[in-house]
CSV table of C-alpha atoms in Angstrom, one decimal:
chain,number,residue,atom,x,y,z
A,1,UNK,CA,66.3,134.2,110.6
A,2,UNK,CA,65.8,135.9,107.2
A,3,UNK,CA,65.3,133.2,104.6
A,4,UNK,CA,66.1,133.5,100.8
A,5,UNK,CA,69.1,135.9,101.5
A,6,UNK,CA,70.7,135.0,98.2
A,7,UNK,CA,67.5,135.6,96.3
A,8,UNK,CA,67.0,138.9,98.3
A,9,UNK,CA,70.3,140.1,97.2
A,10,UNK,CA,69.7,139.0,93.5
A,11,UNK,CA,66.9,141.2,93.6
A,12,UNK,CA,68.5,144.1,95.1
A,13,UNK,CA,71.0,143.9,92.6
A,14,UNK,CA,68.5,143.8,89.8
A,15,UNK,CA,67.0,147.1,91.5
A,16,UNK,CA,70.4,148.8,91.6
A,17,UNK,CA,70.9,148.0,87.5
A,18,UNK,CA,67.4,149.5,87.1
A,19,UNK,CA,68.3,152.5,89.0
A,20,UNK,CA,71.7,153.0,87.0
A,21,UNK,CA,69.9,152.5,83.8
A,22,UNK,CA,67.3,155.1,84.5
A,23,UNK,CA,70.2,157.5,85.6
A,24,UNK,CA,71.9,156.7,82.3
A,25,UNK,CA,68.7,157.8,80.5
A,26,UNK,CA,68.2,161.1,82.3
A,27,UNK,CA,72.0,161.8,81.3
A,28,UNK,CA,71.3,161.0,77.7
A,29,UNK,CA,68.3,163.3,77.6
A,30,UNK,CA,70.1,166.2,79.4
A,31,UNK,CA,73.0,165.9,77.0
A,32,UNK,CA,70.6,165.6,74.1
A,33,UNK,CA,68.9,169.0,75.2
A,34,UNK,CA,72.3,170.5,75.9
A,35,UNK,CA,73.3,169.6,72.4
A,36,UNK,CA,70.2,171.0,70.9
A,37,UNK,CA,69.8,174.3,72.9
A,38,UNK,CA,73.8,174.9,72.6
A,39,UNK,CA,74.0,173.4,68.7
A,40,UNK,CA,76.9,171.3,70.3
A,41,UNK,CA,77.8,168.7,67.8
A,42,UNK,CA,80.1,166.9,70.1
A,43,UNK,CA,77.7,166.7,72.9
A,44,UNK,CA,75.3,165.3,70.2
A,45,UNK,CA,77.7,162.7,68.9
A,46,UNK,CA,78.3,161.5,72.7
A,47,UNK,CA,74.8,160.8,73.2
A,48,UNK,CA,74.9,158.6,69.9
A,49,UNK,CA,77.9,156.7,70.9
A,50,UNK,CA,77.0,156.3,74.8
A,51,UNK,CA,73.5,154.8,73.7
A,52,UNK,CA,75.4,151.5,73.5
A,53,UNK,CA,75.6,151.5,77.3
A,54,UNK,CA,72.0,151.9,77.8
A,55,UNK,CA,71.7,148.9,75.3
A,56,UNK,CA,74.1,146.9,77.2
A,57,UNK,CA,72.1,147.5,80.6
A,58,UNK,CA,69.0,146.2,78.9
A,59,UNK,CA,70.8,143.1,78.1
A,60,UNK,CA,72.2,142.7,81.4
A,61,UNK,CA,68.8,143.1,83.1
A,62,UNK,CA,67.0,140.9,80.7
A,63,UNK,CA,69.8,138.0,81.6
A,64,UNK,CA,69.4,138.8,85.5
A,65,UNK,CA,65.5,138.4,85.1
A,66,UNK,CA,65.7,135.2,83.2
A,67,UNK,CA,68.2,133.6,85.3
A,68,UNK,CA,66.2,134.7,88.9
A,69,UNK,CA,63.0,133.0,86.9
A,70,UNK,CA,64.7,130.0,85.5
A,71,UNK,CA,66.6,129.3,89.0
A,72,UNK,CA,64.1,130.7,91.8
A,73,UNK,CA,60.8,129.8,89.9
A,74,UNK,CA,59.1,133.1,91.6
A,75,UNK,CA,55.6,133.8,92.3
A,76,UNK,CA,53.3,136.7,93.5
A,77,UNK,CA,55.1,139.7,94.5
A,78,UNK,CA,58.5,138.2,93.6
A,79,UNK,CA,57.4,137.4,90.0
A,80,UNK,CA,55.7,140.8,89.6
A,81,UNK,CA,58.9,142.6,90.5
A,82,UNK,CA,61.0,140.7,88.1
A,83,UNK,CA,58.6,141.2,85.1
A,84,UNK,CA,58.4,144.8,86.1
A,85,UNK,CA,62.0,145.4,86.0
A,86,UNK,CA,62.1,143.4,82.5
A,87,UNK,CA,59.3,145.9,81.2
A,88,UNK,CA,61.1,148.9,82.6
A,89,UNK,CA,64.2,148.0,81.1
A,90,UNK,CA,62.8,147.9,77.8
A,91,UNK,CA,61.0,151.6,78.1
A,92,UNK,CA,64.3,152.7,79.3
A,93,UNK,CA,65.8,151.2,76.1
A,94,UNK,CA,63.4,153.0,73.9
A,95,UNK,CA,63.9,156.3,75.9
A,96,UNK,CA,67.8,156.0,75.2
A,97,UNK,CA,67.0,155.7,71.4
A,98,UNK,CA,64.7,158.7,71.6
A,99,UNK,CA,67.8,160.9,73.0
A,100,UNK,CA,69.8,159.5,70.0
A,101,UNK,CA,67.0,160.5,67.8
A,102,UNK,CA,67.1,164.1,69.1
A,103,UNK,CA,70.8,164.0,69.0
A,104,UNK,CA,70.7,163.2,65.2
A,105,UNK,CA,68.2,166.0,64.8
A,106,UNK,CA,70.7,168.3,66.0
A,107,UNK,CA,73.1,167.3,63.6
A,108,UNK,CA,70.7,167.9,61.1
A,109,UNK,CA,69.7,171.3,62.1
A,110,UNK,CA,73.2,172.4,62.2
A,111,UNK,CA,73.4,172.3,58.4
A,112,UNK,CA,71.2,175.6,58.6
A,113,UNK,CA,73.3,178.6,60.0
A,114,UNK,CA,70.1,180.2,61.1
A,115,UNK,CA,69.4,179.4,65.0
A,116,UNK,CA,66.2,177.4,65.5
A,117,UNK,CA,63.5,178.4,67.8
A,118,UNK,CA,62.8,175.6,70.4
A,119,UNK,CA,59.5,176.9,71.7
A,120,UNK,CA,58.3,175.0,74.6
A,121,UNK,CA,60.8,172.0,74.0
A,122,UNK,CA,63.4,172.9,76.7
A,123,UNK,CA,60.4,172.9,79.3
A,124,UNK,CA,59.0,169.3,78.1
A,125,UNK,CA,62.2,168.1,78.6
A,126,UNK,CA,62.4,169.5,81.9
A,127,UNK,CA,59.2,168.1,83.1
A,128,UNK,CA,60.1,164.8,81.3
A,129,UNK,CA,63.3,164.8,83.5
A,130,UNK,CA,61.4,165.5,86.6
A,131,UNK,CA,59.1,162.8,85.9
A,132,UNK,CA,62.0,160.3,85.6
A,133,UNK,CA,63.8,161.2,88.7
A,134,UNK,CA,60.3,160.7,90.4
A,135,UNK,CA,59.4,157.4,88.9
A,136,UNK,CA,62.9,156.0,89.9
A,137,UNK,CA,62.0,156.8,93.4
A,138,UNK,CA,58.4,155.5,93.1
A,139,UNK,CA,59.9,152.2,92.0
A,140,UNK,CA,62.4,151.9,94.7
A,141,UNK,CA,59.9,152.7,97.3
A,142,UNK,CA,57.0,150.5,95.8
A,143,UNK,CA,55.4,153.5,95.9
A,144,UNK,CA,51.9,152.7,93.6
A,145,UNK,CA,50.2,156.3,94.5
A,146,UNK,CA,53.4,158.1,93.5
A,147,UNK,CA,53.6,156.1,90.4
A,148,UNK,CA,49.9,157.2,89.8
A,149,UNK,CA,50.8,161.1,90.5
A,150,UNK,CA,54.0,160.9,88.3
A,151,UNK,CA,51.9,159.8,85.3
A,152,UNK,CA,49.8,163.0,85.3
A,153,UNK,CA,52.6,165.1,84.3
A,154,UNK,CA,52.4,163.4,81.0
A,155,UNK,CA,49.4,165.5,80.3
A,156,UNK,CA,51.4,168.5,80.8
A,157,UNK,CA,54.1,167.2,78.4
A,158,UNK,CA,51.4,166.4,75.7
A,159,UNK,CA,49.8,169.9,75.9
A,160,UNK,CA,53.3,171.3,75.4
A,161,UNK,CA,53.6,169.1,72.6
A,162,UNK,CA,50.6,170.2,70.9
A,163,UNK,CA,51.5,173.8,71.2
A,164,UNK,CA,54.9,173.3,69.9
A,165,UNK,CA,53.2,171.6,66.8
A,166,UNK,CA,51.3,174.9,66.6
A,167,UNK,CA,54.1,177.3,66.9
A,168,UNK,CA,56.3,175.5,64.6
A,169,UNK,CA,53.5,175.3,61.9
A,170,UNK,CA,52.7,179.2,62.4
A,171,UNK,CA,56.3,180.5,62.6
A,172,UNK,CA,58.4,178.2,60.4
A,173,UNK,CA,56.1,176.9,57.7
A,174,UNK,CA,53.7,179.6,57.2
A,175,UNK,CA,55.6,182.7,57.9
A,176,UNK,CA,59.3,181.7,56.7
A,177,UNK,CA,58.3,178.4,54.8
A,178,UNK,CA,61.7,176.6,56.2
A,179,UNK,CA,60.0,173.1,55.8
A,180,UNK,CA,63.2,171.3,56.3
A,181,UNK,CA,64.0,172.7,59.9
A,182,UNK,CA,60.2,172.7,60.8
A,183,UNK,CA,60.1,169.0,60.1
A,184,UNK,CA,63.3,168.2,62.1
A,185,UNK,CA,61.9,170.3,65.1
A,186,UNK,CA,58.5,168.6,64.8
A,187,UNK,CA,60.4,165.0,65.1
A,188,UNK,CA,62.5,166.3,68.1
A,189,UNK,CA,59.3,167.4,69.7
A,190,UNK,CA,57.6,164.1,68.8
A,191,UNK,CA,60.6,162.3,70.9
A,192,UNK,CA,60.4,164.6,73.5
A,193,UNK,CA,56.7,163.8,74.2
A,194,UNK,CA,57.5,159.9,73.8
A,195,UNK,CA,59.5,160.1,76.7
A,196,UNK,CA,56.8,161.0,78.8
A,197,UNK,CA,54.7,158.3,77.4
A,198,UNK,CA,57.6,155.8,78.3
A,199,UNK,CA,57.3,157.2,82.0
A,200,UNK,CA,54.0,156.6,82.0
A,201,UNK,CA,54.0,153.1,81.0
A,202,UNK,CA,57.0,152.6,83.8
A,203,UNK,CA,54.3,154.0,86.3
A,204,UNK,CA,51.6,151.3,85.1
A,205,UNK,CA,54.2,148.5,85.5
A,206,UNK,CA,55.1,150.0,89.1
A,207,UNK,CA,51.6,150.1,90.2
A,208,UNK,CA,51.1,146.5,88.7
A,209,UNK,CA,54.1,145.3,90.8
A,210,UNK,CA,52.9,146.7,93.8
A,211,UNK,CA,49.1,145.6,93.7
A,212,UNK,CA,48.9,143.0,91.0
A,213,UNK,CA,46.4,145.0,89.0
A,214,UNK,CA,46.9,146.4,85.4
A,215,UNK,CA,46.1,150.0,85.4
A,216,UNK,CA,45.7,151.9,82.0
A,217,UNK,CA,47.1,155.6,82.7
A,218,UNK,CA,47.8,156.6,79.3
B,1,UNK,CA,33.3,130.2,92.2
B,2,UNK,CA,31.9,130.2,88.3
B,3,UNK,CA,32.4,126.4,88.2
B,4,UNK,CA,29.9,124.0,89.1
B,5,UNK,CA,30.7,122.4,92.6
B,6,UNK,CA,30.7,118.7,93.3
B,7,UNK,CA,31.5,119.1,97.1
B,8,UNK,CA,30.7,121.7,99.9
B,9,UNK,CA,32.7,121.6,103.0
B,10,UNK,CA,30.7,123.8,105.7
B,11,UNK,CA,32.5,124.5,109.2
B,12,UNK,CA,34.5,121.6,109.1
B,13,UNK,CA,36.3,121.1,112.3
B,14,UNK,CA,38.3,117.8,112.9
B,15,UNK,CA,39.4,116.8,116.4
B,16,UNK,CA,42.1,114.3,117.4
B,17,UNK,CA,40.9,113.5,121.0
B,18,UNK,CA,41.1,117.0,122.5
B,19,UNK,CA,43.3,118.7,119.9
B,20,UNK,CA,41.5,120.5,117.0
B,21,UNK,CA,43.6,119.7,114.4
B,22,UNK,CA,41.4,121.4,111.7
B,23,UNK,CA,39.3,124.4,112.4
B,24,UNK,CA,36.0,126.0,110.8
B,25,UNK,CA,37.0,125.2,107.1
B,26,UNK,CA,34.4,126.4,104.5
B,27,UNK,CA,35.1,125.9,100.9
B,28,UNK,CA,33.5,124.7,97.6
B,29,UNK,CA,35.3,122.1,95.4
B,30,UNK,CA,34.5,122.6,91.8
B,31,UNK,CA,33.7,119.6,89.6
B,32,UNK,CA,36.1,118.2,87.0
B,33,UNK,CA,38.9,120.4,88.3
B,34,UNK,CA,42.1,119.9,90.2
B,35,UNK,CA,42.0,121.4,93.5
B,36,UNK,CA,45.3,121.5,95.5
B,37,UNK,CA,45.8,122.0,99.3
B,38,UNK,CA,49.1,123.4,100.1
B,39,UNK,CA,50.6,124.6,103.4
B,40,UNK,CA,53.4,123.9,105.9
B,41,UNK,CA,53.6,120.6,107.7
B,42,UNK,CA,51.0,119.9,110.3
B,43,UNK,CA,48.6,122.6,108.9
B,44,UNK,CA,45.8,119.9,108.7
B,45,UNK,CA,45.7,119.7,104.7
B,46,UNK,CA,45.8,115.7,104.8
B,47,UNK,CA,43.4,115.9,107.6
B,48,UNK,CA,41.0,117.7,105.5
B,49,UNK,CA,41.4,115.3,102.5
B,50,UNK,CA,41.1,112.3,104.6
B,51,UNK,CA,37.8,114.1,106.1
B,52,UNK,CA,36.3,114.1,102.6
B,53,UNK,CA,35.9,110.3,102.3
B,54,UNK,CA,36.0,109.5,105.8
B,55,UNK,CA,39.2,108.0,106.1
B,56,UNK,CA,39.5,109.6,109.8
B,57,UNK,CA,36.8,107.4,110.8
B,58,UNK,CA,39.5,104.6,111.0
B,59,UNK,CA,41.7,106.6,113.6
B,60,UNK,CA,40.6,106.3,117.1
B,61,UNK,CA,39.5,109.2,118.9
B,62,UNK,CA,38.7,111.3,115.8
B,63,UNK,CA,35.9,113.4,115.8
B,64,UNK,CA,34.4,115.5,112.8
B,65,UNK,CA,32.0,118.1,113.3
B,66,UNK,CA,30.6,120.4,110.6
B,67,UNK,CA,29.3,119.1,107.2
B,68,UNK,CA,30.9,117.7,103.7
B,69,UNK,CA,28.0,118.0,101.2
B,70,UNK,CA,28.3,115.5,98.4
B,71,UNK,CA,25.3,114.4,96.4
B,72,UNK,CA,23.2,116.7,98.3
B,73,UNK,CA,23.8,114.9,101.8
B,74,UNK,CA,25.9,115.3,104.2
B,75,UNK,CA,28.5,112.3,104.3
B,76,UNK,CA,28.7,112.4,108.0
B,77,UNK,CA,25.0,111.5,108.3
B,78,UNK,CA,24.5,108.2,110.0
B,79,UNK,CA,23.0,106.5,106.8
B,80,UNK,CA,25.9,107.1,104.9
B,81,UNK,CA,28.1,104.1,104.4
B,82,UNK,CA,31.6,105.0,104.6
B,83,UNK,CA,32.8,101.9,102.3
B,84,UNK,CA,30.4,102.7,99.6
B,85,UNK,CA,31.3,106.3,99.7
B,86,UNK,CA,34.8,105.5,99.6
B,87,UNK,CA,33.9,103.8,96.1
B,88,UNK,CA,32.9,107.0,94.9
B,89,UNK,CA,35.6,109.0,96.6
B,90,UNK,CA,38.6,107.2,96.1
B,91,UNK,CA,42.2,107.8,97.3
B,92,UNK,CA,45.7,107.6,96.1
B,93,UNK,CA,48.6,107.6,98.7
B,94,UNK,CA,52.0,109.1,99.0
B,95,UNK,CA,53.7,105.9,98.6
B,96,UNK,CA,52.5,103.6,96.0
B,97,UNK,CA,50.7,100.8,97.7
B,98,UNK,CA,49.8,98.1,94.9
B,99,UNK,CA,48.6,94.5,96.3
B,100,UNK,CA,51.4,92.3,96.2
B,101,UNK,CA,49.4,90.6,93.5
B,102,UNK,CA,49.5,90.5,89.5
B,103,UNK,CA,49.0,93.8,87.8
B,104,UNK,CA,45.4,92.7,86.4
B,105,UNK,CA,44.4,91.4,89.9
B,106,UNK,CA,45.1,94.8,91.5
B,107,UNK,CA,42.8,96.5,88.9
B,108,UNK,CA,39.9,94.0,89.2
B,109,UNK,CA,40.0,93.6,93.0
B,110,UNK,CA,37.7,96.7,93.5
B,111,UNK,CA,35.3,95.5,90.8
B,112,UNK,CA,35.1,92.0,92.1
B,113,UNK,CA,34.2,93.1,95.7
B,114,UNK,CA,32.0,95.6,94.2
B,115,UNK,CA,30.2,92.6,92.4
B,116,UNK,CA,31.0,94.1,89.0
B,117,UNK,CA,29.2,92.4,85.9
B,118,UNK,CA,31.0,93.5,83.2
B,119,UNK,CA,33.8,92.1,81.3
B,120,UNK,CA,37.1,92.1,83.5
B,121,UNK,CA,39.5,92.2,80.9
B,122,UNK,CA,37.9,95.3,79.4
B,123,UNK,CA,38.1,96.9,83.0
B,124,UNK,CA,41.6,96.1,83.2
B,125,UNK,CA,42.7,97.5,79.6
B,126,UNK,CA,40.2,100.5,80.0
B,127,UNK,CA,41.5,101.4,83.4
B,128,UNK,CA,45.4,100.9,82.5
B,129,UNK,CA,44.8,103.1,79.3
B,130,UNK,CA,43.2,105.9,81.5
B,131,UNK,CA,46.0,106.0,83.7
B,132,UNK,CA,48.8,105.9,81.0
B,133,UNK,CA,50.1,102.6,81.9
B,134,UNK,CA,48.7,100.1,79.2
B,135,UNK,CA,51.4,100.2,76.7
B,136,UNK,CA,54.2,99.6,79.3
B,137,UNK,CA,52.3,96.7,80.9
B,138,UNK,CA,50.0,95.0,78.2
B,139,UNK,CA,52.5,92.1,78.0
B,140,UNK,CA,53.1,91.4,81.6
B,141,UNK,CA,49.5,91.6,83.0
B,142,UNK,CA,49.9,88.6,85.0
B,143,UNK,CA,53.3,89.8,86.7
B,144,UNK,CA,53.7,90.5,90.3
B,145,UNK,CA,52.7,94.7,90.5
B,146,UNK,CA,55.8,94.9,93.0
B,147,UNK,CA,58.2,94.3,90.0
B,148,UNK,CA,56.9,97.6,88.5
B,149,UNK,CA,59.1,100.9,89.0
B,150,UNK,CA,57.9,103.3,91.5
B,151,UNK,CA,56.2,105.7,88.8
B,152,UNK,CA,54.5,102.9,87.1
B,153,UNK,CA,53.3,101.4,90.7
B,154,UNK,CA,51.8,104.9,91.6
B,155,UNK,CA,50.1,104.7,88.0
B,156,UNK,CA,48.7,101.5,88.7
B,157,UNK,CA,47.2,102.8,92.1
B,158,UNK,CA,45.5,105.5,90.1
B,159,UNK,CA,44.2,102.7,87.4
B,160,UNK,CA,43.0,101.0,90.7
B,161,UNK,CA,41.2,103.8,92.0
B,162,UNK,CA,39.8,104.8,88.8
B,163,UNK,CA,38.5,101.0,88.0
B,164,UNK,CA,35.7,101.7,90.5
B,165,UNK,CA,34.7,104.4,88.6
B,166,UNK,CA,34.6,107.3,91.4
B,167,UNK,CA,33.2,110.7,91.1
B,168,UNK,CA,36.3,112.1,93.2
B,169,UNK,CA,40.0,111.1,93.4
B,170,UNK,CA,41.9,112.2,96.4
B,171,UNK,CA,45.5,112.3,96.1
B,172,UNK,CA,48.0,112.7,99.2
B,173,UNK,CA,51.1,114.0,98.0
B,174,UNK,CA,51.0,111.4,95.1
B,175,UNK,CA,54.3,112.3,93.5
B,176,UNK,CA,56.5,113.0,96.3
B,177,UNK,CA,58.3,109.3,96.5
B,178,UNK,CA,58.9,109.6,92.7
B,179,UNK,CA,61.6,111.1,90.3
B,180,UNK,CA,61.3,114.0,88.3
B,181,UNK,CA,60.3,112.2,85.2
B,182,UNK,CA,57.8,109.8,86.8
B,183,UNK,CA,56.4,113.1,88.6
B,184,UNK,CA,55.8,114.9,85.4
B,185,UNK,CA,53.9,111.7,84.1
B,186,UNK,CA,51.6,111.6,87.2
B,187,UNK,CA,51.0,115.3,86.6
B,188,UNK,CA,50.0,114.6,82.8
B,189,UNK,CA,48.0,112.1,83.8
B,190,UNK,CA,45.9,114.3,86.4
B,191,UNK,CA,45.4,117.1,83.7
B,192,UNK,CA,44.0,114.2,81.7
B,193,UNK,CA,41.7,112.3,84.3
B,194,UNK,CA,40.2,115.8,85.3
B,195,UNK,CA,38.0,115.6,82.3
B,196,UNK,CA,36.3,112.4,83.9
B,197,UNK,CA,37.0,112.8,87.5
B,198,UNK,CA,37.2,115.7,90.1
B,199,UNK,CA,40.7,115.6,91.6
B,200,UNK,CA,41.8,116.9,95.0
B,201,UNK,CA,45.5,116.9,95.7
B,202,UNK,CA,47.6,117.6,99.0
B,203,UNK,CA,51.1,118.5,97.8
B,204,UNK,CA,54.2,120.1,99.8
B,205,UNK,CA,55.3,120.9,96.3
B,206,UNK,CA,54.3,124.4,95.6
B,207,UNK,CA,55.6,124.4,92.0
B,208,UNK,CA,53.5,121.1,91.5
B,209,UNK,CA,50.4,122.9,93.1
B,210,UNK,CA,50.8,126.1,90.4
B,211,UNK,CA,51.5,123.7,87.5
B,212,UNK,CA,48.7,121.2,87.9
B,213,UNK,CA,45.8,122.7,89.8
B,214,UNK,CA,42.9,124.9,88.7
B,215,UNK,CA,42.2,126.2,92.4
B,216,UNK,CA,44.7,126.2,95.4
B,217,UNK,CA,43.7,126.4,99.2
B,218,UNK,CA,46.5,127.7,101.5
B,219,UNK,CA,46.4,126.5,105.0
B,220,UNK,CA,48.1,127.6,108.0
B,221,UNK,CA,48.2,126.7,111.8
B,222,UNK,CA,47.1,129.4,114.3
B,223,UNK,CA,48.4,129.9,117.7
B,224,UNK,CA,46.7,126.8,119.2
B,225,UNK,CA,48.1,125.0,116.3
B,226,UNK,CA,44.7,124.3,114.5
B,227,UNK,CA,44.8,124.3,110.9
B,228,UNK,CA,42.5,126.9,109.1
B,229,UNK,CA,42.1,128.1,105.7
B,230,UNK,CA,44.0,131.2,104.9
B,231,UNK,CA,43.0,131.7,101.3
B,232,UNK,CA,41.2,130.0,98.6
B,233,UNK,CA,40.9,130.7,94.9
B,234,UNK,CA,42.0,130.2,91.4
B,235,UNK,CA,45.4,129.1,91.2
B,236,UNK,CA,46.5,131.5,88.5
B,237,UNK,CA,45.2,134.4,90.9
B,238,UNK,CA,46.7,132.8,93.9
B,239,UNK,CA,50.2,132.5,92.6
B,240,UNK,CA,50.3,135.8,90.8
B,241,UNK,CA,48.4,138.2,93.6
B,242,UNK,CA,47.3,136.3,96.6
B,243,UNK,CA,45.2,138.3,98.5
B,244,UNK,CA,46.8,137.4,102.0
B,245,UNK,CA,50.2,138.6,103.5
B,246,UNK,CA,50.7,134.7,104.8
B,247,UNK,CA,49.8,133.2,101.6
B,248,UNK,CA,52.5,135.5,99.6
B,249,UNK,CA,55.1,134.7,102.2
B,250,UNK,CA,54.3,131.0,102.2
B,251,UNK,CA,54.4,130.7,98.3
B,252,UNK,CA,57.5,132.9,97.8
B,253,UNK,CA,59.3,130.6,100.4
B,254,UNK,CA,59.7,133.3,103.4
B,255,UNK,CA,58.4,130.9,105.7
B,256,UNK,CA,57.1,127.2,106.3
């Protein structure tokens, strides 16, 4: 006979919430990039408005975790799983904020009639999205090796981030002196780079959840 | 273990007749720490506790093999006197068991049979203070101990145990018959007492073990129902990242 079924059900619900929140973050990143590539302000505003849903998920996940800790006094793997869910929800919330920052950047860029070059940023977003999908699967499967492997992609995003800085500097600041646009693009570049960092943090927490060991991957 | 050890259990086996209740236990008990034994009913944890002050000697048909090294000698050596050993390794039981005598007589009883030469009144006050009971009973030292509440009776038993200045106090489920507040008082008391004594506790209450102990030993029965040590280590490690799957399942409430 399986025991602690109620606790196991509550843990499954917690995991479902994490996955749902992750999917919302992925959509926010998608839409933010869509608004950037197509200079679509309606989509940009949608990203800003819909961030509240992501924030609500964070609070709901926190509440679930607090109730589980208070009522079930979890230890060992159960405790590590709950703490990991709590930590992941914080990372997701920050990623949602970064999507909002990108969307706000799009609104600022729109004031300039000339189209903006995006350099390696769409590719950075693609890589971040792929990391996000893989990290959600690693979380559900409790796969520490996959989490480790996902975190390696962050180096590629970091390299692209550095390349974009050079491109913006060379093509916008030196050549045409469009400092306003350059600064906005550098901010967007920075927010995309942060996506990779947050996913790497999630990878570290998945490894902790599975093994009980803290591993610095950044 | 980086802490200094006071007791070493080496290949400890305890038999009740032909039945091996405890099998090949090896562990070191650190001095001035609280070590908790946890595990399902019948896993042999109380048997191990009772082996440490030779209480099992009082049960007919009990046979103990292996060694328990205390103060550089095996307590099962024939020259070791079990009665004087129990003075150094005292015990507190599950149900408070004060003598049906006055509060102060409960404290002085051990001292009297050990021909204590010091001041009895001072001993009573000192022991009751150390057991965090003095303020509650100082005006009724001559009242019968059985009139105290369960929690007070248990603290009196602890005061009685420490009055003979033991090195080690064994506690067998010392709070399981008490209400939550009395339980927390005993737990607080144990934390204070381990500055002067080494405490070894058997408990069914895993939260209690995780709250108060420095080290935890998890025991289980094997296919022949003999109790064996599955995992032993720092409590903070064992309750966060146990190394053994059986430990994880037990402390997470998935069996037992």
